[in-house]
Amino acid sequence: MSKFTRLGNQLYTGKKSIDFVGRRWTWYAISAVVIVAAIVGLSVRGLNMSLEFTGGTQYTVTVSGSADQPLADKVRTSVGNTGVEAAADPTVTTAGAHNLIIQIKSVSTTENNTVLKAIKSTTGATTDDISQDHVGASWGKEVATKAVQGLIVFLIAVTVFIAMYTRQWKMSVAALVALAHDVIITVGIYALVGFEVSPATVTGFLTILGFSLYDTVVVFDKIKENTKNLRATKRSFAAACNLAVNQTLVRSINTSIVALIPVAAILWVSAVQLGTSTLKDLALALFVGMAAGAYSSIFIATPLFVQLKSREKDVVDSERRAAQRAKQADPYAHVPSFAEGMEVDDNGEPPAEANAPEEHAFRGRTAPQTRGPVRDSGAAGRPQPSRQTRSKRGK
């Protein structure tokens, strides 16, 4: 832990630095590969929308014994093997100690009777123990529309907030690109793994957008502080932004780990131990979105913001000043010295290569050319001035 703390201090002070801004095309390429895979998965497999979005039939079964996960698995297998196409992939969850909830797509009366027969034979329930609820497709479309409207309102509010807080619309653009990056990756992962998209998933999407925005705003706030007076800091705009990312890196890692550990535990319990649960939909969205949000706030948002600002006059001037400072020559950058054991020529002088300046040292500065040997000064024999009291001066 002490090494990690020491590394964090070195990153904050600038003694060590990771070039996030300079290697932005590498990060862009990594994100592009992941996004392309997500889009391919989305286009090939599509999203597995839940009953609330597509409409269908829900059965609530009250059993005499315990409604545990093994019984839910048996019911899922029994209903799926009925040959009814709409019930080929049912969702079965436990609700309390004695209730099972079974969800399938819309079925006809004959298909409904076939599904009921399978449920009764597996659970031992009677007709009075089973209640049915039918969800129309129009209601599902309304839920989907409201979810999209909520997402649009959220994005507009984010744009206005960041623009008012930072007073730079380019920060808003970079933040929105990072948010889009997180949403596309999360949706693509959902399509690839085949998890059901439910209203809980929409809640998870909105949560991860808030988490990603929070992390991005912290980095942008540090950028705003570092770039407040570039002349005084003697750094270029890109270097100041890169320093801001390094200064917040340890904090971002710690925050992400602390947030991901409980979400990973919920995902494991809901997906592996419970088999199927609404917690699974929420946990997957949170886990993937938080991981993608931590990545985008570090590797996408800041490099993109620097790229958007690269043509502004103040930024160009800061880059030019930094380049000029790096090229300035220092006549005292290399002072030849003699060390014991050094080889000497016939005149007792060090060889010429011993006095040659090292180009890789002193950041490219060079020593002036010598004009001749050093001789004794004629001023050595002159009387030197001495300090006297005012009363004795001029006498």
GROMACS .gro file of C-alpha atoms in nm:
model
  395
    1MET     CA    1   0.000   0.000   0.000
    2SER     CA    2   0.291   0.233   0.077
    3LYS     CA    3   0.425   0.187  -0.278
    4PHE     CA    4   0.085   0.271  -0.422
    5THR     CA    5   0.062   0.579  -0.199
    6ARG     CA    6   0.411   0.687  -0.302
    7LEU     CA    7   0.321   0.637  -0.669
    8GLY     CA    8   0.010   0.850  -0.620
    9ASN     CA    9   0.217   1.128  -0.467
   10GLN     CA   10   0.467   1.114  -0.755
   11LEU     CA   11   0.187   1.128  -1.010
   12TYR     CA   12   0.029   1.424  -0.830
   13THR     CA   13   0.353   1.624  -0.813
   14GLY     CA   14   0.454   1.541  -1.169
   15LYS     CA   15   0.769   1.344  -1.080
   16LYS     CA   16   0.615   1.053  -1.269
   17SER     CA   17   0.366   1.088  -1.550
   18ILE     CA   18   0.165   0.864  -1.780
   19ASP     CA   19   0.112   1.017  -2.122
   20PHE     CA   20  -0.266   0.990  -2.156
   21VAL     CA   21  -0.301   1.288  -2.390
   22GLY     CA   22  -0.005   1.216  -2.618
   23ARG     CA   23  -0.114   0.855  -2.681
   24ARG     CA   24  -0.477   0.940  -2.742
   25TRP     CA   25  -0.493   0.756  -3.075
   26THR     CA   26  -0.404   0.433  -2.895
   27TRP     CA   27  -0.694   0.481  -2.654
   28TYR     CA   28  -0.926   0.577  -2.941
   29ALA     CA   29  -0.831   0.257  -3.125
   30ILE     CA   30  -0.902   0.039  -2.821
   31SER     CA   31  -1.242   0.201  -2.772
   32ALA     CA   32  -1.319   0.170  -3.143
   33VAL     CA   33  -1.254  -0.206  -3.137
   34VAL     CA   34  -1.481  -0.255  -2.834
   35ILE     CA   35  -1.755  -0.035  -2.981
   36VAL     CA   36  -1.746  -0.219  -3.315
   37ALA     CA   37  -1.779  -0.552  -3.131
   38ALA     CA   38  -2.073  -0.410  -2.934
   39ILE     CA   39  -2.246  -0.284  -3.249
   40VAL     CA   40  -2.195  -0.618  -3.426
   41GLY     CA   41  -2.339  -0.804  -3.128
   42LEU     CA   42  -2.633  -0.565  -3.115
   43SER     CA   43  -2.707  -0.600  -3.487
   44VAL     CA   44  -2.666  -0.979  -3.496
   45ARG     CA   45  -2.829  -1.089  -3.171
   46GLY     CA   46  -3.037  -0.786  -3.079
   47LEU     CA   47  -3.167  -0.704  -2.733
   48ASN     CA   48  -3.373  -0.947  -2.529
   49MET     CA   49  -3.651  -0.712  -2.426
   50SER     CA   50  -3.854  -0.803  -2.119
   51LEU     CA   51  -4.228  -0.847  -2.086
   52GLU     CA   52  -4.272  -0.483  -1.981
   53PHE     CA   53  -4.149  -0.365  -2.324
   54THR     CA   54  -4.282  -0.630  -2.563
   55GLY     CA   55  -4.604  -0.735  -2.393
   56GLY     CA   56  -4.695  -1.089  -2.295
   57THR     CA   57  -4.843  -1.306  -2.019
   58GLN     CA   58  -4.735  -1.335  -1.657
   59TYR     CA   59  -4.834  -1.623  -1.430
   60THR     CA   60  -4.814  -1.594  -1.052
   61VAL     CA   61  -4.815  -1.941  -0.895
   62THR     CA   62  -4.862  -2.011  -0.524
   63VAL     CA   63  -4.709  -2.346  -0.426
   64SER     CA   64  -4.772  -2.544  -0.109
   65GLY     CA   65  -4.406  -2.612  -0.045
   66SER     CA   66  -4.103  -2.388  -0.068
   67ALA     CA   67  -4.064  -2.180  -0.385
   68ASP     CA   68  -3.689  -2.225  -0.413
   69GLN     CA   69  -3.451  -2.198  -0.707
   70PRO     CA   70  -3.449  -2.571  -0.796
   71LEU     CA   71  -3.827  -2.560  -0.838
   72ALA     CA   72  -3.797  -2.246  -1.052
   73ASP     CA   73  -3.545  -2.425  -1.274
   74LYS     CA   74  -3.779  -2.723  -1.316
   75VAL     CA   75  -4.068  -2.495  -1.412
   76ARG     CA   76  -3.850  -2.311  -1.663
   77THR     CA   77  -3.751  -2.639  -1.827
   78SER     CA   78  -4.105  -2.773  -1.827
   79VAL     CA   79  -4.257  -2.460  -1.981
   80GLY     CA   80  -3.976  -2.432  -2.236
   81ASN     CA   81  -4.034  -2.792  -2.352
   82THR     CA   82  -4.406  -2.745  -2.423
   83GLY     CA   83  -4.338  -2.671  -2.788
   84VAL     CA   84  -4.506  -2.331  -2.766
   85GLU     CA   85  -4.284  -2.087  -2.954
   86ALA     CA   86  -4.377  -1.790  -2.734
   87ALA     CA   87  -4.280  -1.991  -2.424
   88ALA     CA   88  -3.951  -2.128  -2.555
   89ASP     CA   89  -3.746  -1.898  -2.330
   90PRO     CA   90  -3.956  -1.823  -2.020
   91THR     CA   91  -3.844  -1.606  -1.729
   92VAL     CA   92  -3.907  -1.770  -1.392
   93THR     CA   93  -3.832  -1.593  -1.065
   94THR     CA   94  -3.915  -1.655  -0.702
   95ALA     CA   95  -4.128  -1.406  -0.507
   96GLY     CA   96  -4.137  -1.467  -0.137
   97ALA     CA   97  -4.137  -1.810   0.023
   98HIS     CA   98  -4.428  -1.968  -0.172
   99ASN     CA   99  -4.468  -1.776  -0.502
  100LEU     CA  100  -4.325  -1.820  -0.850
  101ILE     CA  101  -4.354  -1.563  -1.130
  102ILE     CA  102  -4.343  -1.696  -1.488
  103GLN     CA  103  -4.325  -1.460  -1.784
  104ILE     CA  104  -4.366  -1.554  -2.150
  105LYS     CA  105  -4.461  -1.376  -2.472
  106SER     CA  106  -4.820  -1.332  -2.586
  107VAL     CA  107  -4.993  -1.666  -2.656
  108SER     CA  108  -5.326  -1.782  -2.791
  109THR     CA  109  -5.591  -1.954  -2.580
  110THR     CA  110  -5.478  -2.302  -2.684
  111GLU     CA  111  -5.112  -2.223  -2.617
  112ASN     CA  112  -5.209  -2.070  -2.282
  113ASN     CA  113  -5.381  -2.393  -2.178
  114THR     CA  114  -5.069  -2.591  -2.275
  115VAL     CA  115  -4.848  -2.369  -2.060
  116LEU     CA  116  -5.090  -2.392  -1.766
  117LYS     CA  117  -5.086  -2.770  -1.788
  118ALA     CA  118  -4.706  -2.774  -1.771
  119ILE     CA  119  -4.703  -2.540  -1.472
  120LYS     CA  120  -4.961  -2.749  -1.283
  121SER     CA  121  -4.783  -3.078  -1.348
  122THR     CA  122  -4.449  -2.939  -1.229
  123THR     CA  123  -4.559  -2.743  -0.923
  124GLY     CA  124  -4.865  -2.940  -0.818
  125ALA     CA  125  -5.068  -2.618  -0.810
  126THR     CA  126  -5.438  -2.599  -0.892
  127THR     CA  127  -5.622  -2.351  -1.110
  128ASP     CA  128  -5.710  -2.142  -0.806
  129ASP     CA  129  -5.339  -2.116  -0.717
  130ILE     CA  130  -5.250  -1.955  -1.051
  131SER     CA  131  -5.328  -1.596  -1.149
  132GLN     CA  132  -5.265  -1.447  -1.493
  133ASP     CA  133  -5.184  -1.094  -1.604
  134HIS     CA  134  -5.171  -0.991  -1.968
  135VAL     CA  135  -4.948  -0.698  -2.070
  136GLY     CA  136  -5.036  -0.534  -2.399
  137ALA     CA  137  -4.774  -0.431  -2.653
  138SER     CA  138  -4.900  -0.071  -2.647
  139TRP     CA  139  -4.819  -0.039  -2.277
  140GLY     CA  140  -4.472  -0.181  -2.342
  141LYS     CA  141  -4.412   0.074  -2.615
  142GLU     CA  142  -4.516   0.351  -2.378
  143VAL     CA  143  -4.263   0.228  -2.120
  144ALA     CA  144  -3.990   0.227  -2.386
  145THR     CA  145  -4.087   0.577  -2.499
  146LYS     CA  146  -4.073   0.711  -2.143
  147ALA     CA  147  -3.730   0.554  -2.096
  148VAL     CA  148  -3.596   0.722  -2.410
  149GLN     CA  149  -3.748   1.055  -2.304
  150GLY     CA  150  -3.581   1.026  -1.964
  151LEU     CA  151  -3.246   0.958  -2.131
  152ILE     CA  152  -3.281   1.261  -2.361
  153VAL     CA  153  -3.376   1.490  -2.071
  154PHE     CA  154  -3.076   1.361  -1.877
  155LEU     CA  155  -2.834   1.431  -2.163
  156ILE     CA  156  -2.971   1.784  -2.213
  157ALA     CA  157  -2.938   1.856  -1.841
  158VAL     CA  158  -2.580   1.723  -1.847
  159THR     CA  159  -2.487   1.948  -2.139
  160VAL     CA  160  -2.631   2.259  -1.975
  161PHE     CA  161  -2.473   2.180  -1.637
  162ILE     CA  162  -2.121   2.123  -1.770
  163ALA     CA  163  -2.140   2.427  -1.998
  164MET     CA  164  -2.248   2.650  -1.708
  165TYR     CA  165  -1.997   2.500  -1.464
  166THR     CA  166  -1.690   2.505  -1.687
  167ARG     CA  167  -1.803   2.782  -1.926
  168GLN     CA  168  -1.654   2.578  -2.210
  169TRP     CA  169  -1.888   2.406  -2.451
  170LYS     CA  170  -1.606   2.181  -2.571
  171MET     CA  171  -1.596   2.018  -2.228
  172SER     CA  172  -1.966   1.940  -2.270
  173VAL     CA  173  -1.899   1.777  -2.607
  174ALA     CA  174  -1.615   1.566  -2.464
  175ALA     CA  175  -1.831   1.458  -2.169
  176LEU     CA  176  -2.123   1.362  -2.396
  177VAL     CA  177  -1.894   1.158  -2.621
  178ALA     CA  178  -1.768   0.974  -2.311
  179LEU     CA  179  -2.128   0.909  -2.202
  180ALA     CA  180  -2.222   0.776  -2.547
  181HIS     CA  181  -1.913   0.556  -2.533
  182ASP     CA  182  -2.033   0.403  -2.204
  183VAL     CA  183  -2.392   0.349  -2.319
  184ILE     CA  184  -2.295   0.181  -2.649
  185ILE     CA  185  -2.054  -0.058  -2.477
  186THR     CA  186  -2.307  -0.147  -2.206
  187VAL     CA  187  -2.588  -0.208  -2.456
  188GLY     CA  188  -2.355  -0.417  -2.673
  189ILE     CA  189  -2.254  -0.634  -2.376
  190TYR     CA  190  -2.623  -0.686  -2.297
  191ALA     CA  191  -2.682  -0.804  -2.651
  192LEU     CA  192  -2.382  -1.039  -2.646
  193VAL     CA  193  -2.465  -1.211  -2.315
  194GLY     CA  194  -2.840  -1.223  -2.386
  195PHE     CA  195  -2.952  -1.077  -2.053
  196GLU     CA  196  -3.307  -0.947  -2.047
  197VAL     CA  197  -3.359  -0.572  -2.076
  198SER     CA  198  -3.609  -0.470  -1.810
  199PRO     CA  199  -3.707  -0.140  -1.644
  200ALA     CA  200  -3.436  -0.223  -1.388
  201THR     CA  201  -3.187  -0.217  -1.676
  202VAL     CA  202  -3.300   0.133  -1.772
  203THR     CA  203  -3.247   0.240  -1.412
  204GLY     CA  204  -2.899   0.093  -1.430
  205PHE     CA  205  -2.825   0.285  -1.751
  206LEU     CA  206  -2.921   0.617  -1.592
  207THR     CA  207  -2.713   0.532  -1.285
  208ILE     CA  208  -2.398   0.458  -1.483
  209LEU     CA  209  -2.439   0.781  -1.677
  210GLY     CA  210  -2.439   0.969  -1.349
  211PHE     CA  211  -2.134   0.777  -1.227
  212SER     CA  212  -1.940   0.842  -1.548
  213LEU     CA  213  -2.034   1.209  -1.543
  214TYR     CA  214  -1.922   1.242  -1.180
  215ASP     CA  215  -1.577   1.100  -1.258
  216THR     CA  216  -1.541   1.316  -1.569
  217VAL     CA  217  -1.635   1.636  -1.386
  218VAL     CA  218  -1.367   1.569  -1.122
  219VAL     CA  219  -1.100   1.543  -1.393
  220PHE     CA  220  -1.231   1.851  -1.574
  221ASP     CA  221  -1.229   2.049  -1.250
  222LYS     CA  222  -0.861   1.968  -1.206
  223ILE     CA  223  -0.795   2.066  -1.569
  224LYS     CA  224  -0.966   2.398  -1.506
  225GLU     CA  225  -0.739   2.456  -1.206
  226ASN     CA  226  -0.417   2.359  -1.388
  227THR     CA  227  -0.488   2.568  -1.698
  228LYS     CA  228  -0.595   2.881  -1.511
  229ASN     CA  229  -0.257   3.054  -1.560
  230LEU     CA  230  -0.039   2.870  -1.809
  231ARG     CA  231   0.228   3.144  -1.818
  232ALA     CA  232   0.295   3.104  -1.447
  233THR     CA  233   0.308   2.724  -1.457
  234LYS     CA  234   0.535   2.727  -1.767
  235ARG     CA  235   0.353   2.423  -1.910
  236SER     CA  236   0.178   2.371  -2.237
  237PHE     CA  237  -0.198   2.323  -2.238
  238ALA     CA  238  -0.166   1.953  -2.323
  239ALA     CA  239   0.091   1.899  -2.046
  240ALA     CA  240  -0.131   2.073  -1.790
  241CYS     CA  241  -0.431   1.858  -1.889
  242ASN     CA  242  -0.222   1.542  -1.880
  243LEU     CA  243  -0.100   1.638  -1.531
  244ALA     CA  244  -0.463   1.676  -1.422
  245VAL     CA  245  -0.544   1.321  -1.532
  246ASN     CA  246  -0.238   1.187  -1.348
  247GLN     CA  247  -0.332   1.380  -1.035
  248THR     CA  248  -0.681   1.228  -1.027
  249LEU     CA  249  -0.578   0.882  -1.147
  250VAL     CA  250  -0.537   0.718  -0.806
  251ARG     CA  251  -0.864   0.867  -0.686
  252SER     CA  252  -1.048   0.739  -0.994
  253ILE     CA  253  -0.905   0.389  -0.949
  254ASN     CA  254  -0.994   0.377  -0.580
  255THR     CA  255  -1.348   0.506  -0.642
  256SER     CA  256  -1.407   0.256  -0.923
  257ILE     CA  257  -1.280  -0.042  -0.723
  258VAL     CA  258  -1.489   0.049  -0.419
  259ALA     CA  259  -1.799   0.085  -0.641
  260LEU     CA  260  -1.739  -0.232  -0.847
  261ILE     CA  261  -1.678  -0.477  -0.561
  262PRO     CA  262  -2.036  -0.473  -0.419
  263VAL     CA  263  -2.187  -0.463  -0.769
  264ALA     CA  264  -1.979  -0.767  -0.868
  265ALA     CA  265  -2.103  -0.949  -0.558
  266ILE     CA  266  -2.466  -0.873  -0.648
  267LEU     CA  267  -2.406  -0.988  -1.007
  268TRP     CA  268  -2.252  -1.315  -0.890
  269VAL     CA  269  -2.532  -1.394  -0.646
  270SER     CA  270  -2.813  -1.300  -0.886
  271ALA     CA  271  -2.669  -1.464  -1.200
  272VAL     CA  272  -2.500  -1.776  -1.056
  273GLN     CA  273  -2.669  -1.863  -0.729
  274LEU     CA  274  -3.022  -1.736  -0.795
  275GLY     CA  275  -3.014  -1.826  -1.163
  276THR     CA  276  -3.247  -1.547  -1.272
  277SER     CA  277  -3.350  -1.232  -1.094
  278THR     CA  278  -3.428  -0.868  -1.161
  279LEU     CA  279  -3.111  -0.790  -0.966
  280LYS     CA  280  -2.914  -0.954  -1.246
  281ASP     CA  281  -3.034  -0.700  -1.501
  282LEU     CA  282  -2.949  -0.406  -1.278
  283ALA     CA  283  -2.613  -0.546  -1.162
  284LEU     CA  284  -2.483  -0.617  -1.512
  285ALA     CA  285  -2.568  -0.268  -1.632
  286LEU     CA  286  -2.399  -0.115  -1.328
  287PHE     CA  287  -2.086  -0.330  -1.351
  288VAL     CA  288  -2.020  -0.283  -1.723
  289GLY     CA  289  -2.120   0.084  -1.718
  290MET     CA  290  -1.903   0.174  -1.418
  291ALA     CA  291  -1.600   0.002  -1.567
  292ALA     CA  292  -1.655   0.173  -1.903
  293GLY     CA  293  -1.719   0.507  -1.727
  294ALA     CA  294  -1.389   0.490  -1.538
  295TYR     CA  295  -1.209   0.417  -1.865
  296SER     CA  296  -1.380   0.691  -2.065
  297SER     CA  297  -1.323   0.965  -1.805
  298ILE     CA  298  -0.948   0.896  -1.810
  299PHE     CA  299  -0.871   0.782  -2.164
  300ILE     CA  300  -1.144   0.944  -2.377
  301ALA     CA  301  -1.286   1.264  -2.229
  302THR     CA  302  -0.962   1.453  -2.152
  303PRO     CA  303  -0.766   1.359  -2.470
  304LEU     CA  304  -1.071   1.453  -2.680
  305PHE     CA  305  -1.107   1.786  -2.499
  306VAL     CA  306  -0.739   1.867  -2.563
  307GLN     CA  307  -0.785   1.776  -2.928
  308LEU     CA  308  -1.088   2.005  -2.958
  309LYS     CA  309  -0.893   2.291  -2.800
  310SER     CA  310  -0.572   2.236  -2.998
  311ARG     CA  311  -0.645   2.506  -3.260
  312GLU     CA  312  -0.732   2.788  -3.021
  313LYS     CA  313  -0.487   3.079  -3.008
  314ASP     CA  314  -0.415   3.057  -2.634
  315VAL     CA  315  -0.344   2.686  -2.660
  316VAL     CA  316  -0.119   2.731  -2.964
  317ASP     CA  317   0.071   3.010  -2.786
  318SER     CA  318   0.125   2.793  -2.479
  319GLU     CA  319   0.261   2.512  -2.696
  320ARG     CA  320   0.496   2.756  -2.870
  321ARG     CA  321   0.624   2.898  -2.540
  322ALA     CA  322   0.686   2.548  -2.406
  323ALA     CA  323   0.877   2.455  -2.721
  324GLN     CA  324   1.090   2.772  -2.697
  325ARG     CA  325   1.177   2.703  -2.335
  326ALA     CA  326   1.287   2.352  -2.426
  327LYS     CA  327   1.525   2.486  -2.694
  328GLN     CA  328   1.691   2.762  -2.492
  329ALA     CA  329   2.071   2.715  -2.460
  330ASP     CA  330   2.245   2.736  -2.123
  331PRO     CA  331   2.619   2.829  -2.140
  332TYR     CA  332   2.668   2.668  -1.802
  333ALA     CA  333   2.493   2.344  -1.884
  334HIS     CA  334   2.822   2.149  -1.898
  335VAL     CA  335   3.137   2.244  -1.708
  336PRO     CA  336   3.435   2.013  -1.779
  337SER     CA  337   3.599   1.879  -1.469
  338PHE     CA  338   3.898   1.661  -1.392
  339ALA     CA  339   3.865   1.347  -1.187
  340GLU     CA  340   4.133   1.120  -1.040
  341GLY     CA  341   4.227   0.841  -1.279
  342MET     CA  342   4.122   1.035  -1.590
  343GLU     CA  343   4.352   0.992  -1.891
  344VAL     CA  344   4.562   1.296  -1.995
  345ASP     CA  345   4.746   1.384  -2.313
  346ASP     CA  346   5.115   1.476  -2.351
  347ASN     CA  347   5.056   1.828  -2.218
  348GLY     CA  348   4.883   1.700  -1.904
  349GLU     CA  349   4.536   1.805  -2.027
  350PRO     CA  350   4.225   1.583  -2.034
  351PRO     CA  351   4.142   1.448  -2.383
  352ALA     CA  352   3.903   1.649  -2.597
  353GLU     CA  353   3.624   1.389  -2.569
  354ALA     CA  354   3.631   1.426  -2.189
  355ASN     CA  355   3.527   1.791  -2.226
  356ALA     CA  356   3.260   1.722  -2.487
  357PRO     CA  357   2.909   1.798  -2.360
  358GLU     CA  358   2.669   1.508  -2.327
  359GLU     CA  359   2.381   1.572  -2.566
  360HIS     CA  360   2.137   1.360  -2.371
  361ALA     CA  361   2.203   1.549  -2.048
  362PHE     CA  362   2.070   1.892  -1.951
  363ARG     CA  363   1.771   1.855  -2.188
  364GLY     CA  364   1.959   1.943  -2.508
  365ARG     CA  365   2.147   2.252  -2.386
  366THR     CA  366   2.501   2.301  -2.521
  367ALA     CA  367   2.812   2.466  -2.381
  368PRO     CA  368   2.978   2.760  -2.569
  369GLN     CA  369   3.287   2.701  -2.782
  370THR     CA  370   3.621   2.777  -2.616
  371ARG     CA  371   3.823   3.062  -2.776
  372GLY     CA  372   4.165   2.989  -2.626
  373PRO     CA  373   4.354   2.869  -2.322
  374VAL     CA  374   4.292   3.033  -1.987
  375ARG     CA  375   4.571   3.282  -1.894
  376ASP     CA  376   4.651   3.482  -1.583
  377SER     CA  377   4.463   3.811  -1.571
  378GLY     CA  378   4.660   4.140  -1.574
  379ALA     CA  379   4.435   4.271  -1.301
  380ALA     CA  380   4.584   4.030  -1.051
  381GLY     CA  381   4.859   4.277  -0.945
  382ARG     CA  382   4.637   4.583  -0.911
  383PRO     CA  383   4.553   4.718  -0.567
  384GLN     CA  384   4.206   4.605  -0.475
  385PRO     CA  385   3.952   4.846  -0.322
  386SER     CA  386   3.888   4.821   0.049
  387ARG     CA  387   3.597   4.937   0.258
  388GLN     CA  388   3.664   5.240   0.479
  389THR     CA  389   3.457   5.455   0.709
  390ARG     CA  390   3.300   5.770   0.570
  391SER     CA  391   3.529   5.999   0.773
  392LYS     CA  392   3.843   5.854   0.610
  393ARG     CA  393   3.723   5.848   0.251
  394GLY     CA  394   3.900   6.087   0.013
  395LYS     CA  395   4.203   6.134   0.242
   0.00000   0.00000   0.00000
